[in-house]
PDB file of C-alpha atoms in Angstrom:
ATOM      1  CA  UNK A   1      47.808 -27.928  17.829  1.00 59.00           C
ATOM      2  CA  UNK A   2      44.274 -29.181  18.219  1.00 68.00           C
ATOM      3  CA  UNK A   3      41.757 -27.340  20.345  1.00 65.00           C
ATOM      4  CA  UNK A   4      39.172 -29.703  21.735  1.00 73.00           C
ATOM      5  CA  UNK A   5      36.777 -27.334  23.539  1.00 78.00           C
ATOM      6  CA  UNK A   6      35.087 -24.062  22.726  1.00 79.00           C
ATOM      7  CA  UNK A   7      36.126 -22.533  26.057  1.00 80.00           C
ATOM      8  CA  UNK A   8      39.792 -23.119  25.355  1.00 76.00           C
ATOM      9  CA  UNK A   9      39.440 -21.624  21.872  1.00 77.00           C
ATOM     10  CA  UNK A  10      37.762 -18.498  23.244  1.00 77.00           C
ATOM     11  CA  UNK A  11      40.422 -18.097  25.922  1.00 76.00           C
ATOM     12  CA  UNK A  12      43.236 -18.346  23.376  1.00 80.00           C
ATOM     13  CA  UNK A  13      41.558 -15.823  21.029  1.00 71.00           C
ATOM     14  CA  UNK A  14      40.931 -13.457  23.899  1.00 76.00           C
ATOM     15  CA  UNK A  15      44.538 -13.641  25.024  1.00 72.00           C
ATOM     16  CA  UNK A  16      45.846 -12.978  21.511  1.00 67.00           C
ATOM     17  CA  UNK A  17      43.562 -10.032  20.779  1.00 71.00           C
ATOM     18  CA  UNK A  18      43.753  -8.413  24.212  1.00 71.00           C
ATOM     19  CA  UNK A  19      47.552  -8.567  24.379  1.00 63.00           C
ATOM     20  CA  UNK A  20      47.879  -5.829  21.767  1.00 61.00           C
ATOM     21  CA  UNK A  21      45.627  -3.502  23.738  1.00 62.00           C
ATOM     22  CA  UNK A  22      47.534  -4.130  26.975  1.00 58.00           C
ATOM     23  CA  UNK A  23      50.866  -3.153  25.453  1.00 57.00           C
ATOM     24  CA  UNK A  24      49.727  -0.237  23.306  1.00 54.00           C
ATOM     25  CA  UNK A  25      52.264   2.610  23.173  1.00 59.00           C
ATOM     26  CA  UNK A  26      49.924   5.376  22.085  1.00 64.00           C
ATOM     27  CA  UNK A  27      47.349   6.880  24.366  1.00 63.00           C
ATOM     28  CA  UNK A  28      44.204   7.935  22.512  1.00 63.00           C
ATOM     29  CA  UNK A  29      43.950  11.716  22.218  1.00 70.00           C
ATOM     30  CA  UNK A  30      41.090  13.620  23.739  1.00 72.00           C
ATOM     31  CA  UNK A  31      38.768  15.142  21.156  1.00 71.00           C
ATOM     32  CA  UNK A  32      39.388  18.871  20.695  1.00 69.00           C
ATOM     33  CA  UNK A  33      36.412  21.197  21.257  1.00 62.00           C
ATOM     34  CA  UNK A  34      34.922  22.665  18.127  1.00 64.00           C
ATOM     35  CA  UNK A  35      36.124  26.134  17.210  1.00 60.00           C
ATOM     36  CA  UNK A  36      32.584  27.433  16.746  1.00 57.00           C
ATOM     37  CA  UNK A  37      31.589  26.549  20.302  1.00 52.00           C
ATOM     38  CA  UNK A  38      34.498  28.533  21.717  1.00 52.00           C
ATOM     39  CA  UNK A  39      33.696  31.551  19.532  1.00 53.00           C
ATOM     40  CA  UNK A  40      30.043  31.613  20.590  1.00 52.00           C
ATOM     41  CA  UNK A  41      31.016  31.486  24.245  1.00 52.00           C
ATOM     42  CA  UNK A  42      33.347  34.477  23.854  1.00 51.00           C
ATOM     43  CA  UNK A  43      30.973  36.522  21.742  1.00 52.00           C
ATOM     44  CA  UNK A  44      30.464  39.224  24.370  1.00 53.00           C
ATOM     45  CA  UNK A  45      34.167  39.814  24.685  1.00 54.00           C
ATOM     46  CA  UNK A  46      34.575  39.864  20.931  1.00 52.00           C
ATOM     47  CA  UNK A  47      35.555  36.226  20.514  1.00 53.00           C
ATOM     48  CA  UNK A  48      36.898  35.389  17.097  1.00 51.00           C
ATOM     49  CA  UNK A  49      34.802  38.115  15.478  1.00 55.00           C
ATOM     50  CA  UNK A  50      36.533  41.178  16.958  1.00 52.00           C
ATOM     51  CA  UNK A  51      36.990  42.741  13.535  1.00 53.00           C
ATOM     52  CA  UNK A  52      33.259  42.717  12.869  1.00 58.00           C
ATOM     53  CA  UNK A  53      32.661  45.192  15.720  1.00 66.00           C
ATOM     54  CA  UNK A  54      35.581  47.494  14.964  1.00 75.00           C
ATOM     55  CA  UNK A  55      34.171  51.021  14.255  1.00 77.00           C
ATOM     56  CA  UNK A  56      36.938  51.800  11.757  1.00 80.00           C
ATOM     57  CA  UNK A  57      36.133  48.644   9.847  1.00 82.00           C
ATOM     58  CA  UNK A  58      32.425  49.492   9.830  1.00 82.00           C
ATOM     59  CA  UNK A  59      33.147  52.901   8.308  1.00 84.00           C
ATOM     60  CA  UNK A  60      35.597  51.381   5.828  1.00 84.00           C
ATOM     61  CA  UNK A  61      32.925  48.950   4.628  1.00 84.00           C
ATOM     62  CA  UNK A  62      30.545  51.832   3.923  1.00 86.00           C
ATOM     63  CA  UNK A  63      33.080  54.001   2.049  1.00 86.00           C
ATOM     64  CA  UNK A  64      34.668  51.106   0.204  1.00 85.00           C
ATOM     65  CA  UNK A  65      34.854  52.741  -3.260  1.00 88.00           C
ATOM     66  CA  UNK A  66      36.357  56.010  -2.032  1.00 88.00           C
ATOM     67  CA  UNK A  67      38.911  54.198   0.114  1.00 86.00           C
ATOM     68  CA  UNK A  68      39.900  51.929  -2.767  1.00 88.00           C
ATOM     69  CA  UNK A  69      40.285  54.925  -5.090  1.00 88.00           C
ATOM     70  CA  UNK A  70      42.426  56.752  -2.521  1.00 87.00           C
ATOM     71  CA  UNK A  71      44.655  53.720  -1.875  1.00 87.00           C
ATOM     72  CA  UNK A  72      45.252  53.279  -5.601  1.00 88.00           C
ATOM     73  CA  UNK A  73      45.988  56.953  -6.255  1.00 86.00           C
ATOM     74  CA  UNK A  74      46.873  59.034  -3.203  1.00 87.00           C
ATOM     75  CA  UNK A  75      46.020  62.493  -4.432  1.00 88.00           C
ATOM     76  CA  UNK A  76      44.492  65.451  -2.637  1.00 89.00           C
ATOM     77  CA  UNK A  77      41.312  65.161  -4.700  1.00 90.00           C
ATOM     78  CA  UNK A  78      40.756  61.495  -3.751  1.00 88.00           C
ATOM     79  CA  UNK A  79      41.452  62.325  -0.098  1.00 90.00           C
ATOM     80  CA  UNK A  80      38.821  65.076  -0.110  1.00 91.00           C
ATOM     81  CA  UNK A  81      36.264  62.661  -1.620  1.00 90.00           C
ATOM     82  CA  UNK A  82      37.124  60.084   1.039  1.00 89.00           C
ATOM     83  CA  UNK A  83      36.870  62.690   3.788  1.00 91.00           C
ATOM     84  CA  UNK A  84      33.435  63.840   2.592  1.00 92.00           C
ATOM     85  CA  UNK A  85      32.162  60.263   2.381  1.00 91.00           C
ATOM     86  CA  UNK A  86      33.444  59.445   5.882  1.00 90.00           C
ATOM     87  CA  UNK A  87      31.819  62.545   7.361  1.00 92.00           C
ATOM     88  CA  UNK A  88      28.523  61.713   5.639  1.00 93.00           C
ATOM     89  CA  UNK A  89      28.554  58.103   6.878  1.00 91.00           C
ATOM     90  CA  UNK A  90      29.536  59.220  10.371  1.00 90.00           C
ATOM     91  CA  UNK A  91      26.633  61.690  10.491  1.00 92.00           C
ATOM     92  CA  UNK A  92      24.195  58.970   9.369  1.00 91.00           C
ATOM     93  CA  UNK A  93      25.473  56.548  12.002  1.00 89.00           C
ATOM     94  CA  UNK A  94      25.225  59.241  14.677  1.00 90.00           C
ATOM     95  CA  UNK A  95      21.606  59.977  13.744  1.00 93.00           C
ATOM     96  CA  UNK A  96      20.701  56.276  13.901  1.00 91.00           C
ATOM     97  CA  UNK A  97      22.286  55.891  17.323  1.00 90.00           C
ATOM     98  CA  UNK A  98      20.664  59.106  18.560  1.00 93.00           C
ATOM     99  CA  UNK A  99      17.207  57.898  17.412  1.00 92.00           C
ATOM    100  CA  UNK A 100      17.678  54.546  19.199  1.00 91.00           C
ATOM    101  CA  UNK A 101      18.787  56.284  22.401  1.00 91.00           C
ATOM    102  CA  UNK A 102      15.802  58.653  22.286  1.00 90.00           C
ATOM    103  CA  UNK A 103      13.463  55.676  21.948  1.00 89.00           C
ATOM    104  CA  UNK A 104      15.136  54.002  24.936  1.00 88.00           C
ATOM    105  CA  UNK A 105      14.860  57.191  26.995  1.00 88.00           C
ATOM    106  CA  UNK A 106      11.163  57.506  26.192  1.00 85.00           C
ATOM    107  CA  UNK A 107      10.536  53.993  27.448  1.00 86.00           C
ATOM    108  CA  UNK A 108      12.810  54.375  30.483  1.00 88.00           C
ATOM    109  CA  UNK A 109      10.235  56.042  32.754  1.00 85.00           C
ATOM    110  CA  UNK A 110       7.570  53.498  31.869  1.00 87.00           C
ATOM    111  CA  UNK A 111       9.895  50.529  32.420  1.00 89.00           C
ATOM    112  CA  UNK A 112      11.170  51.927  35.705  1.00 90.00           C
ATOM    113  CA  UNK A 113       7.602  52.479  36.951  1.00 90.00           C
ATOM    114  CA  UNK A 114       6.727  48.881  36.005  1.00 92.00           C
ATOM    115  CA  UNK A 115       9.793  47.566  37.835  1.00 91.00           C
ATOM    116  CA  UNK A 116       8.915  49.555  40.964  1.00 91.00           C
ATOM    117  CA  UNK A 117       5.316  48.291  40.897  1.00 93.00           C
ATOM    118  CA  UNK A 118       6.480  44.702  40.474  1.00 92.00           C
ATOM    119  CA  UNK A 119       8.990  45.043  43.316  1.00 90.00           C
ATOM    120  CA  UNK A 120       6.426  46.543  45.676  1.00 90.00           C
ATOM    121  CA  UNK A 121       3.871  43.873  44.767  1.00 90.00           C
ATOM    122  CA  UNK A 122       6.414  41.099  45.411  1.00 88.00           C
ATOM    123  CA  UNK A 123       7.352  42.686  48.735  1.00 86.00           C
ATOM    124  CA  UNK A 124       3.680  42.933  49.691  1.00 86.00           C
ATOM    125  CA  UNK A 125       3.099  39.278  48.788  1.00 86.00           C
ATOM    126  CA  UNK A 126       6.104  38.240  50.878  1.00 83.00           C
ATOM    127  CA  UNK A 127       8.141  36.882  47.987  1.00 82.00           C
ATOM    128  CA  UNK A 128      11.085  39.158  48.665  1.00 76.00           C
ATOM    129  CA  UNK A 129      13.409  38.722  51.599  1.00 74.00           C
ATOM    130  CA  UNK A 130      16.709  40.283  52.482  1.00 73.00           C
ATOM    131  CA  UNK A 131      19.569  38.128  51.220  1.00 73.00           C
ATOM    132  CA  UNK A 132      21.530  36.406  53.953  1.00 75.00           C
ATOM    133  CA  UNK A 133      25.286  36.710  54.105  1.00 74.00           C
ATOM    134  CA  UNK A 134      26.954  33.354  53.602  1.00 72.00           C
ATOM    135  CA  UNK A 135      28.484  31.687  56.630  1.00 70.00           C
ATOM    136  CA  UNK A 136      32.187  32.441  56.340  1.00 66.00           C
ATOM    137  CA  UNK A 137      33.684  29.873  58.649  1.00 65.00           C
ATOM    138  CA  UNK A 138      37.040  28.358  57.766  1.00 58.00           C
ATOM    139  CA  UNK A 139      36.779  24.896  56.385  1.00 63.00           C
ATOM    140  CA  UNK A 140      39.078  22.209  57.721  1.00 64.00           C
ATOM    141  CA  UNK A 141      40.636  21.670  61.126  1.00 64.00           C
ATOM    142  CA  UNK A 142      43.293  24.388  60.883  1.00 68.00           C
ATOM    143  CA  UNK A 143      42.870  27.568  62.848  1.00 73.00           C
ATOM    144  CA  UNK A 144      43.659  30.926  61.341  1.00 73.00           C
ATOM    145  CA  UNK A 145      47.163  32.210  62.034  1.00 77.00           C
ATOM    146  CA  UNK A 146      47.365  34.704  64.925  1.00 81.00           C
ATOM    147  CA  UNK A 147      47.208  38.386  63.979  1.00 81.00           C
ATOM    148  CA  UNK A 148      49.556  40.832  65.660  1.00 69.00           C
TER     149      UNK A 148
END
């Protein structure tokens, strides 16, 4: 078969190559979201890293040697060592948390006073207004069903 014009040749090639795409059996799959993006979004709820914030796991990481020794040889002596280490770590963690909370309490009065001043200044400048309740009309042409 001889093809005498370029237009005819292009039409034949287009028909041959496009026919396979018209009759394709498989639908291309949608790309799956990356696992890291999902984990970052759920970080506040724990996400994929729930074990990292487990208090028992945090203590276990700090008394690793004593816990390993107790798991290998469950004697009363190893248990007492583990118990002492856990109490020591717990006391240290409590002191750290207590110090952070004291620091926050010291700054609480100052921050609250700053917030009050800023609020009053915004109110004086007219930047603050009472929020309006949204208009709660039913959308669409249907009326609400009658109430008895």
